[in-house]
mmCIF file of C-alpha atoms in Angstrom:
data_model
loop_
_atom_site.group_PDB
_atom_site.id
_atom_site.type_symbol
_atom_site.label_atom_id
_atom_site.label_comp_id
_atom_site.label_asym_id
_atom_site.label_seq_id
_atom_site.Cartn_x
_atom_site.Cartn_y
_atom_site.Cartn_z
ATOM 1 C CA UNK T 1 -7.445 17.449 -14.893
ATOM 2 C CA UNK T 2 -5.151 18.403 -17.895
ATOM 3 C CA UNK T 3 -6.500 16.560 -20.822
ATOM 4 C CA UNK T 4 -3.541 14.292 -23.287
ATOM 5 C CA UNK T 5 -3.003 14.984 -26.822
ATOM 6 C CA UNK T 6 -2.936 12.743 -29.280
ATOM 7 C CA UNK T 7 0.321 13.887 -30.665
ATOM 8 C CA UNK T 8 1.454 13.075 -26.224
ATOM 9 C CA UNK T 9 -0.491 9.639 -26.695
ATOM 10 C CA UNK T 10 2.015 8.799 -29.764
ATOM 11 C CA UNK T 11 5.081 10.530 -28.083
ATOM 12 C CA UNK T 12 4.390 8.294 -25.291
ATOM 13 C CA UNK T 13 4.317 4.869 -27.400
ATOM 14 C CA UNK T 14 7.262 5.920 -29.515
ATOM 15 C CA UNK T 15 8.959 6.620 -26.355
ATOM 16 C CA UNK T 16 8.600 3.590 -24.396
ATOM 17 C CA UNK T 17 9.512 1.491 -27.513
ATOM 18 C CA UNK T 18 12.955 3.051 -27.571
ATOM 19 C CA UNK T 19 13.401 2.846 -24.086
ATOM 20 C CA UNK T 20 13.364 7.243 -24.019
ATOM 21 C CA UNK T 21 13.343 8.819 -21.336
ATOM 22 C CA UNK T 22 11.224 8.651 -18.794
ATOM 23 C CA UNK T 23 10.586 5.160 -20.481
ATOM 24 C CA UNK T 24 13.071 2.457 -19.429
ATOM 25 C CA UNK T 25 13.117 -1.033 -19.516
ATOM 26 C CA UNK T 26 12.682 -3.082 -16.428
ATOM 27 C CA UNK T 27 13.359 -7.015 -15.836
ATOM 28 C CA UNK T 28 13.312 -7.645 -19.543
ATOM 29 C CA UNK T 29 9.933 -5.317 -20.215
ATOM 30 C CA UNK T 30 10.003 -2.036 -21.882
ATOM 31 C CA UNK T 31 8.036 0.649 -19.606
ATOM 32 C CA UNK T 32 6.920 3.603 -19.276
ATOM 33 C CA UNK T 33 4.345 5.262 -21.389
ATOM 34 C CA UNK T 34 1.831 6.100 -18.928
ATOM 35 C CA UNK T 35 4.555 8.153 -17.158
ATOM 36 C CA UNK T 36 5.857 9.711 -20.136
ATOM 37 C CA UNK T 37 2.576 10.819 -21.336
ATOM 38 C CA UNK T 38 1.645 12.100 -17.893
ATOM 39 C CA UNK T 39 5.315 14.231 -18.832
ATOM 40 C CA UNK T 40 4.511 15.451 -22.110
ATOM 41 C CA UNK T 41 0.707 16.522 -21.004
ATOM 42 C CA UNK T 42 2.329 18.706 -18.474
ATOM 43 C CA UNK T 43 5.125 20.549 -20.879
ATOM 44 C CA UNK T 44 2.113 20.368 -23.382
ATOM 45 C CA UNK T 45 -0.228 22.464 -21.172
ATOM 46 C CA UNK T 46 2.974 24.737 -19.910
ATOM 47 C CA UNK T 47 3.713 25.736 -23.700
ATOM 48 C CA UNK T 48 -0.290 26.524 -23.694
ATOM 49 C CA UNK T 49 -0.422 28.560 -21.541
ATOM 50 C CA UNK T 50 2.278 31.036 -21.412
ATOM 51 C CA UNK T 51 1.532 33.546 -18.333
ATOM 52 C CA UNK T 52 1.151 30.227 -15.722
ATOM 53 C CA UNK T 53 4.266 28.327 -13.944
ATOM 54 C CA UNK T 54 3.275 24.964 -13.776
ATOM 55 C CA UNK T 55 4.540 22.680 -10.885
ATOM 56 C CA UNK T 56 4.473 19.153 -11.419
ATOM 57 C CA UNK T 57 4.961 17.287 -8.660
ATOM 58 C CA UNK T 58 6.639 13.398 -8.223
ATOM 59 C CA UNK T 59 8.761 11.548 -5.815
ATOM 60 C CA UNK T 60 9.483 9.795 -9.110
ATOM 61 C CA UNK T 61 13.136 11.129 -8.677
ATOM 62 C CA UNK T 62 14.608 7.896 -10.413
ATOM 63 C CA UNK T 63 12.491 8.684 -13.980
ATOM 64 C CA UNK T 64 11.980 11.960 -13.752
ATOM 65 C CA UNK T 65 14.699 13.767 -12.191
ATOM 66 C CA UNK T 66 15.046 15.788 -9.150
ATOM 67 C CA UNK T 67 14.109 19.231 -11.393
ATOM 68 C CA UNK T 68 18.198 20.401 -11.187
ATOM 69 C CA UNK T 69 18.670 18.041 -14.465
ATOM 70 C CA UNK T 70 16.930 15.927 -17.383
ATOM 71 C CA UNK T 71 17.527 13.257 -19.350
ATOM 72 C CA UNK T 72 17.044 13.550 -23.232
ATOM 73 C CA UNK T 73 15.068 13.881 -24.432
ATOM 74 C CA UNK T 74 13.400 15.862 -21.218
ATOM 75 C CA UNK T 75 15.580 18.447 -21.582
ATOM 76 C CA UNK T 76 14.320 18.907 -25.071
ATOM 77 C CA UNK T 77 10.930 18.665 -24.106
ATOM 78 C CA UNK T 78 11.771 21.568 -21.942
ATOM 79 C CA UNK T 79 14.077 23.511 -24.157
ATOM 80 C CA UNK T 80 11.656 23.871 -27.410
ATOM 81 C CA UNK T 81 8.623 24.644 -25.345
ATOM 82 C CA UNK T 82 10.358 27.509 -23.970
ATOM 83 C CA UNK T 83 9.243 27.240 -20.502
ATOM 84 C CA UNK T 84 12.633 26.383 -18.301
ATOM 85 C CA UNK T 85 12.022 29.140 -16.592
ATOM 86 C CA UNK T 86 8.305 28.525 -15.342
ATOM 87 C CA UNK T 87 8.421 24.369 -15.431
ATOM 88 C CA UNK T 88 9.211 23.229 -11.692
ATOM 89 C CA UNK T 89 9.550 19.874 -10.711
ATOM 90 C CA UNK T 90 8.878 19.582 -7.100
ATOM 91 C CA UNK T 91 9.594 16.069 -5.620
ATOM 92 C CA UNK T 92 7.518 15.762 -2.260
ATOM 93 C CA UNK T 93 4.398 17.274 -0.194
ATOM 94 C CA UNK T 94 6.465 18.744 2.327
ATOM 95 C CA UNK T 95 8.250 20.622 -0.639
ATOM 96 C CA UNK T 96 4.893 21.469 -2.028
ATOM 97 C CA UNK T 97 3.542 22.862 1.810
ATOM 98 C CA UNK T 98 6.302 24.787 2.399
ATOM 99 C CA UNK T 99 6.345 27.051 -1.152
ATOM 100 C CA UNK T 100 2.248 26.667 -1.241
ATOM 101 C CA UNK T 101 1.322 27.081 2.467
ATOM 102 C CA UNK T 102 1.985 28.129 6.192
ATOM 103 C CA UNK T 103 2.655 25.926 8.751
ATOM 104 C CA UNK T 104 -0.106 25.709 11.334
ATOM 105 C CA UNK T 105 -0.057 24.643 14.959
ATOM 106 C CA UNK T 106 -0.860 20.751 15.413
ATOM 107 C CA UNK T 107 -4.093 19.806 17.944
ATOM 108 C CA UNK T 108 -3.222 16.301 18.260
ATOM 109 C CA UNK T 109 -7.007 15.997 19.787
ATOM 110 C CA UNK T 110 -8.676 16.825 16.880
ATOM 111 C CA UNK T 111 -6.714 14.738 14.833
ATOM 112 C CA UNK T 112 -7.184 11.864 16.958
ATOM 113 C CA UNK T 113 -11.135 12.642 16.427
ATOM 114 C CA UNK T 114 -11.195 13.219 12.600
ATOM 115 C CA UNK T 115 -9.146 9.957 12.014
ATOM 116 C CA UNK T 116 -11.508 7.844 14.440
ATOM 117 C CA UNK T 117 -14.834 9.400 13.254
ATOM 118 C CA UNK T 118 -17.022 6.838 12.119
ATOM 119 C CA UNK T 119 -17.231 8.653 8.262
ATOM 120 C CA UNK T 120 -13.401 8.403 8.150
ATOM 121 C CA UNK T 121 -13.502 4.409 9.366
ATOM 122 C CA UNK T 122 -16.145 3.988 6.816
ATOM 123 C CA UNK T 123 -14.035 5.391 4.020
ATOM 124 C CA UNK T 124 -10.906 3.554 4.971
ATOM 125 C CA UNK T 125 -12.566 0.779 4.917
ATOM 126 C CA UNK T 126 -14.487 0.959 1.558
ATOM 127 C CA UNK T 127 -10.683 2.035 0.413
ATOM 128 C CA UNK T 128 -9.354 -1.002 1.896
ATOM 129 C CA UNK T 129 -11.706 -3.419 0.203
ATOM 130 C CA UNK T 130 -10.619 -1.546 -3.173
ATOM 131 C CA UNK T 131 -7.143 -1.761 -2.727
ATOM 132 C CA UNK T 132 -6.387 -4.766 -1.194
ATOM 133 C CA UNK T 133 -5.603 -7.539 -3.651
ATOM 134 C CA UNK T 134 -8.332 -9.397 -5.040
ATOM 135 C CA UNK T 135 -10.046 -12.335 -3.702
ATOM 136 C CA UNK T 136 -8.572 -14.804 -6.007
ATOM 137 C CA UNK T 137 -5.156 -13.681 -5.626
ATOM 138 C CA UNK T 138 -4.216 -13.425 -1.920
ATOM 139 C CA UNK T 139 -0.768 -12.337 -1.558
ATOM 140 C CA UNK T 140 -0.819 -10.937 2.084
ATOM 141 C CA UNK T 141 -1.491 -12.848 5.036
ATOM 142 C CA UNK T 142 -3.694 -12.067 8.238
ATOM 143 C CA UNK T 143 -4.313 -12.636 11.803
ATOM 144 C CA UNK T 144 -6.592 -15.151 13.334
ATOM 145 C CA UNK T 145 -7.251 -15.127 16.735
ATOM 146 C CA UNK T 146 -8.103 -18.745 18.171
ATOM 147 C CA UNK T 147 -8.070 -18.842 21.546
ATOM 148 C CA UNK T 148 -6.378 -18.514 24.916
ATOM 149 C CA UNK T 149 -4.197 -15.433 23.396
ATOM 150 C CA UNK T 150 -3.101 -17.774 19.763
ATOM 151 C CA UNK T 151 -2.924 -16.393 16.640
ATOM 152 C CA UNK T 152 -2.366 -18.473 13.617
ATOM 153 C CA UNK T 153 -1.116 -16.600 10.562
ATOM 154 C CA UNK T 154 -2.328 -17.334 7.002
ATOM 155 C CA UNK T 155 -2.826 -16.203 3.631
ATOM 156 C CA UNK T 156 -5.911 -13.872 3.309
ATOM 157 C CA UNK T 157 -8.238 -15.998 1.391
ATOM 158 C CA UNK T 158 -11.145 -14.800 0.123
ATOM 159 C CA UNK T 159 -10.686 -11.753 2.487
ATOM 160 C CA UNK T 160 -13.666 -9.195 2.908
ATOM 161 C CA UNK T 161 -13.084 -6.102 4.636
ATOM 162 C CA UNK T 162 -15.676 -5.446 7.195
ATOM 163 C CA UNK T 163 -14.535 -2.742 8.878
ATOM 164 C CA UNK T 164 -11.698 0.038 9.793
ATOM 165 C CA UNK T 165 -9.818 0.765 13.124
ATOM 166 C CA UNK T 166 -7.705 3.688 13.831
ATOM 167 C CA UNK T 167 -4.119 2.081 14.970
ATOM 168 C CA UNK T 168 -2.210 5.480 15.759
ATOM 169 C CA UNK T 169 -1.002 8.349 14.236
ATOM 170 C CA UNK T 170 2.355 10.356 13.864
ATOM 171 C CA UNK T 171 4.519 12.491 11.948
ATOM 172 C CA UNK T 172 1.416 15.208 12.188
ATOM 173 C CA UNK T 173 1.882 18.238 10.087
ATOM 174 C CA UNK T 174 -0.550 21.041 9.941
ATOM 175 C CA UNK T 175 -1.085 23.634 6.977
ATOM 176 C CA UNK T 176 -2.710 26.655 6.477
ATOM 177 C CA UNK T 177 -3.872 27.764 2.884
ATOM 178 C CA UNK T 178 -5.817 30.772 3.163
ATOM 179 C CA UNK T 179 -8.764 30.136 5.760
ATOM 180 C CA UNK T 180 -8.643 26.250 5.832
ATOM 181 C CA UNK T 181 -6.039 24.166 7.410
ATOM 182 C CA UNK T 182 -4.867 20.507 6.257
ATOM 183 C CA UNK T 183 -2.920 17.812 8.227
ATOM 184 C CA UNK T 184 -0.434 14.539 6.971
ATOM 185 C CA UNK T 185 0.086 12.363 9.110
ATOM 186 C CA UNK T 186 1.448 8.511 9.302
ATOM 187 C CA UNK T 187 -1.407 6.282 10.213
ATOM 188 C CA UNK T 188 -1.724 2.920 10.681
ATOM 189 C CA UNK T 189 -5.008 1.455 10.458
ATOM 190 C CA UNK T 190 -6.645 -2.246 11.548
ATOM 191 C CA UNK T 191 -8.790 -3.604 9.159
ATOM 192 C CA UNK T 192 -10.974 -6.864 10.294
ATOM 193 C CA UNK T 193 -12.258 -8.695 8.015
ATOM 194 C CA UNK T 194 -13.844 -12.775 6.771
ATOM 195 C CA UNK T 195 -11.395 -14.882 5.801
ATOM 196 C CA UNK T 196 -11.800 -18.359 4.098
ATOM 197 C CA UNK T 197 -9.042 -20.253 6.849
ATOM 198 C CA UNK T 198 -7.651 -23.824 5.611
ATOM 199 C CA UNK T 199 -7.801 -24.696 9.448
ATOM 200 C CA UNK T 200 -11.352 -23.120 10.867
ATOM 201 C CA UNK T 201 -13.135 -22.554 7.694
ATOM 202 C CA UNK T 202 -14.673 -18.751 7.336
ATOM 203 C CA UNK T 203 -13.627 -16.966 10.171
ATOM 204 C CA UNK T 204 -12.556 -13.366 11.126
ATOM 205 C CA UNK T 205 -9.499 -11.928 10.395
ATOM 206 C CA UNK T 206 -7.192 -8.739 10.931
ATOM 207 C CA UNK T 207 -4.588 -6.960 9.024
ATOM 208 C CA UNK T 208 -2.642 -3.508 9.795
ATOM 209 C CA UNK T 209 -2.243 -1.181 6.929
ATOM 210 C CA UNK T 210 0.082 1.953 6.964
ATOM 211 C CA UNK T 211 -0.472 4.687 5.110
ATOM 212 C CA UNK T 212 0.365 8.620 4.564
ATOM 213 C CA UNK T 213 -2.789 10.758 4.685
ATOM 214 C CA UNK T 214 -3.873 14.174 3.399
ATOM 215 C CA UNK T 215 -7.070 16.090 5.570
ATOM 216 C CA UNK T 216 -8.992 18.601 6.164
ATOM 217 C CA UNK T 217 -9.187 19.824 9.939
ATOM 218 C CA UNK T 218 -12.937 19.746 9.805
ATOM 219 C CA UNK T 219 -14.657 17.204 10.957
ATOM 220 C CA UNK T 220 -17.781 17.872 9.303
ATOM 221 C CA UNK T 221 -15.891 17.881 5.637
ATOM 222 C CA UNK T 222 -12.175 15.936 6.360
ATOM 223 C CA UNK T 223 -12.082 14.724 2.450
ATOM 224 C CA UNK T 224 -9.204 12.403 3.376
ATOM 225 C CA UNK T 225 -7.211 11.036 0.843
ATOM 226 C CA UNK T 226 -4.200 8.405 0.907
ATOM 227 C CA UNK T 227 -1.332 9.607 -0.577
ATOM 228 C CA UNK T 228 0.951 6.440 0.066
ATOM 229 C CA UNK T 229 0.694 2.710 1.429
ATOM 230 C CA UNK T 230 2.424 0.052 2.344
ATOM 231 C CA UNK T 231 1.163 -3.783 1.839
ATOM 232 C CA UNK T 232 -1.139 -5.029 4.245
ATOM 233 C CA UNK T 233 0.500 -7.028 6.935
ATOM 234 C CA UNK T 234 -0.821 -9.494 10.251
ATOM 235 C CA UNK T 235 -2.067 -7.171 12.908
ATOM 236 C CA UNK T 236 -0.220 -7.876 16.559
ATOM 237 C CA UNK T 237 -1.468 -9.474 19.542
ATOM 238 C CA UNK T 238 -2.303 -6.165 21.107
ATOM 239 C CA UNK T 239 -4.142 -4.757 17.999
ATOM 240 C CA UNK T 240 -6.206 -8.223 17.951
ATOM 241 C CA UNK T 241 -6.926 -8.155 22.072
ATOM 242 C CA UNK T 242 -8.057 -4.621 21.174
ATOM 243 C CA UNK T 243 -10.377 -5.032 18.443
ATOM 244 C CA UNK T 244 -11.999 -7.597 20.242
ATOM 245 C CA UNK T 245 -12.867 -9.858 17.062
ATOM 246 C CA UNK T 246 -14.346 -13.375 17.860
ATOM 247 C CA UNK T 247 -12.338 -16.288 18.034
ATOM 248 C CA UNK T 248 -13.955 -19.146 16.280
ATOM 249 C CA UNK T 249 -16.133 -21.681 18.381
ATOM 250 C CA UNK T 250 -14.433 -23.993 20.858
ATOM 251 C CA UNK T 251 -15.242 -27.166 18.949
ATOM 252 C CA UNK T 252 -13.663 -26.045 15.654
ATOM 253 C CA UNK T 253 -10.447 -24.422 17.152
ATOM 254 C CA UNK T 254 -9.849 -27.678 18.845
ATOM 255 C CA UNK T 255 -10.432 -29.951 15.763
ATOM 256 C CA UNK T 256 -7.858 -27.512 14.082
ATOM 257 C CA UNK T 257 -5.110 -26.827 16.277
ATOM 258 C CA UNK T 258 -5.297 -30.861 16.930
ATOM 259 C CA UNK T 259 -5.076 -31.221 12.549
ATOM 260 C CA UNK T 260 -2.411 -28.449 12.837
ATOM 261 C CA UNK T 261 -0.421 -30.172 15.423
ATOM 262 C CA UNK T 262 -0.915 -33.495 14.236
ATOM 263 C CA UNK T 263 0.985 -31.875 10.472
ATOM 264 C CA UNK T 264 3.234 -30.069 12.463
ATOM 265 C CA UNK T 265 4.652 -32.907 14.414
ATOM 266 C CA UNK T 266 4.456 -35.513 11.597
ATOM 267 C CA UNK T 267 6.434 -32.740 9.069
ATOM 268 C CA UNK T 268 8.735 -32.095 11.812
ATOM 269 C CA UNK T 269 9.858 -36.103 12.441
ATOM 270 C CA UNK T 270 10.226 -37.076 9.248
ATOM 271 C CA UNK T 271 13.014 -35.267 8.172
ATOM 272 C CA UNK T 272 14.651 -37.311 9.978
ATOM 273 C CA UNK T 273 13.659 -40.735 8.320
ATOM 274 C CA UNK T 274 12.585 -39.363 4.559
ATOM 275 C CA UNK T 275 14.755 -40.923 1.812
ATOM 276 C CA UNK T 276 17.710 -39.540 0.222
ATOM 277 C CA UNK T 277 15.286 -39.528 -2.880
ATOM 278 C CA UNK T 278 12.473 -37.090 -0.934
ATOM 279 C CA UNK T 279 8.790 -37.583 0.153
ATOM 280 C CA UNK T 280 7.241 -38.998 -2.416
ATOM 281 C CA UNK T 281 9.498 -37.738 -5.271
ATOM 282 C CA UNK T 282 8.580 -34.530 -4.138
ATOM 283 C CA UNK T 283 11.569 -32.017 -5.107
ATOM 284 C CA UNK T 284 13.401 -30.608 -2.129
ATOM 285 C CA UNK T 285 12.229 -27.309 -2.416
ATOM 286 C CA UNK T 286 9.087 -28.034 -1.966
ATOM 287 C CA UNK T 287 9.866 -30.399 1.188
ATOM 288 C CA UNK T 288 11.364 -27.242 2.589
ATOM 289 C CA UNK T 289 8.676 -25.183 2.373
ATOM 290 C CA UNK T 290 6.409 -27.898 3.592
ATOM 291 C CA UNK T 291 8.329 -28.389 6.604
ATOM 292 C CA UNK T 292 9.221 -24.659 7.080
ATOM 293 C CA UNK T 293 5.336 -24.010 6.957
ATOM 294 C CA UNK T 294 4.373 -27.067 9.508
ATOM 295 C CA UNK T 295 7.114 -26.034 12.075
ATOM 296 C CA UNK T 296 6.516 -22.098 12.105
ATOM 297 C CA UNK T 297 2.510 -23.190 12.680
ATOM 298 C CA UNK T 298 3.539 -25.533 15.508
ATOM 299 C CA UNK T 299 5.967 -22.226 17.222
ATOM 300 C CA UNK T 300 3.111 -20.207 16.414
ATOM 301 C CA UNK T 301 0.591 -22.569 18.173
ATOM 302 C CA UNK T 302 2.997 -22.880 21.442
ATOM 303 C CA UNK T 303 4.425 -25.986 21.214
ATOM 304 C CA UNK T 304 8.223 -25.790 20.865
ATOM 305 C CA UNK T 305 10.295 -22.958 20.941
ATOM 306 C CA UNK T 306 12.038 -21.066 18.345
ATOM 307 C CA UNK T 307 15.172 -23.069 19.114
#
């Protein structure tokens, strides 16, 4: 962990108030400190020590450059701490593998038994319940299986990971770097989980969640680590027959789905007799949604088509 000046703490501030590269301003909002004082702390610790080339890494290509170039005042940075010649920017791990490591050969079976160990599942699901949004703000939706093959699809209230699937895997690289070998891979995981439904009340849920990895090929000591993610989205209806997660019970699916296609159907007909003036004085977009919303639950719940 290199450590940040004071003097980089200022630079940063000073920085992102004039909009300084690799500070910007974005939607109206100057930006950028944290990145700029992650910048300086690097040419800060290259000018320190003199006999050490220092590779800072960043697919960051937009703010910090792609290492052929800077910005000022980057190229300043560079230029008075005398260390263009030993300050390399690389922009992705496979850049990083290739100059720091050998390529290994890939054994798809051990891979397949790191990533479904039980320790790994464990992790990605503690890592889950970190990085998914909070609680309070829900802003990705999951699956809920009902019954005879349905799914209804809703926002992820209240969601609490319970526990991690392995989805699949691919774009498997192996490494050597000296005796130990590492793996990256593309995996996507399912995550189950308690939701708070509007329709069923608390009730299981499931999500997939994509993500690059970094391993160890040992399955004693994998020390996985996400490198990348994508948002959280509403597992399939394969992932959901395969995780097997209960439905819930018959008496509450069929109070819901007969509240769901009771709304549905009343949403549905009454855009065709609503007043010129709306529902209620509601504004239009909001009768939109509301309708949009009713009619994708009543597709979703089998009873029209998508036409």
């Amino acid at each position: 962990m290199i450590p940040t000046s004071d003097e980089a703490l200022r630079q940063a501030i000073y920085r992102e108030a004039n909009r300084l590269p690799p500070c910007k301003e974005s939607k109206g909002q100057k930006t950028g400190s944290r990145d700029a004082a992650i910048w300086l702390s690097a040419v800060e610790y290259a000018e320190e020590h003199p006999d050490e080339t220092v590779f800072f890494v960043s697919a960051n290509t937009k703010d910090f450059g792609d290492g052929t170039s800077y910005p000022y005042p980057m190229n300043k940075d560079i230029a008075d701490a005398g260390v263009a010649d030993r300050f390399i920017l690389m922009t992705s791990l496979d850049e990083v593998a290739s100059h720091f490591t050998e390529p290994a050969e890939v054994d798809e079976g051990l891979v397949a038994e790191i990533l479904g160990s039980a320790a790994v599942l464990q992790d990605m699901a503690e890592t889950a319940e970190v990085v998914f949004p909070a609680p309070f703000d829900p802003t990705f939706q999951c699956a809920i299986p009902v019954s005879d093959g349905k799914t209804v699809i809703e926002q992820a209230r209240n969601w609490q990971t319970v526990e991690a699937d392995l989805g699949s895997a691919d774009d498997i690289r192996a490494y050597r770097i000296g005796k130990q070998e590492w793996c990256t891979a593309s995996v996507e995981w399912h995550i189950t989980g308690f939701v708070q439904s509007e329709w069923f009340g608390l009730t299981w849920g499931a999500v997939t969640w994509k993500t690059a990895v970094l391993f160890n090929l040992d399955p004693q000591n994998p020390s996985l680590t996400v490198l990348r993610e994508a948002p959280p989205h509403p597992s399939g209806d394969d992932a959901l027959r395969a995780l097997g997660i209960p439905c819930p019970d018959a008496t509450t699916v069929e109070r819901a789905l007969a509240s769901l296609r009771q709304a549905a159907n009343a949403a549905a007909d009454a855009t065709q007799s609503w007043p010129s003036g709306g529902l209620s004085g509601l504004p239009r977009t909001y009768e939109g949604a509301m309708v949009r919303q009713a009619r994708g639950q009543r597709m979703r719940m089998g009873e029209t088509s998508a036409g």
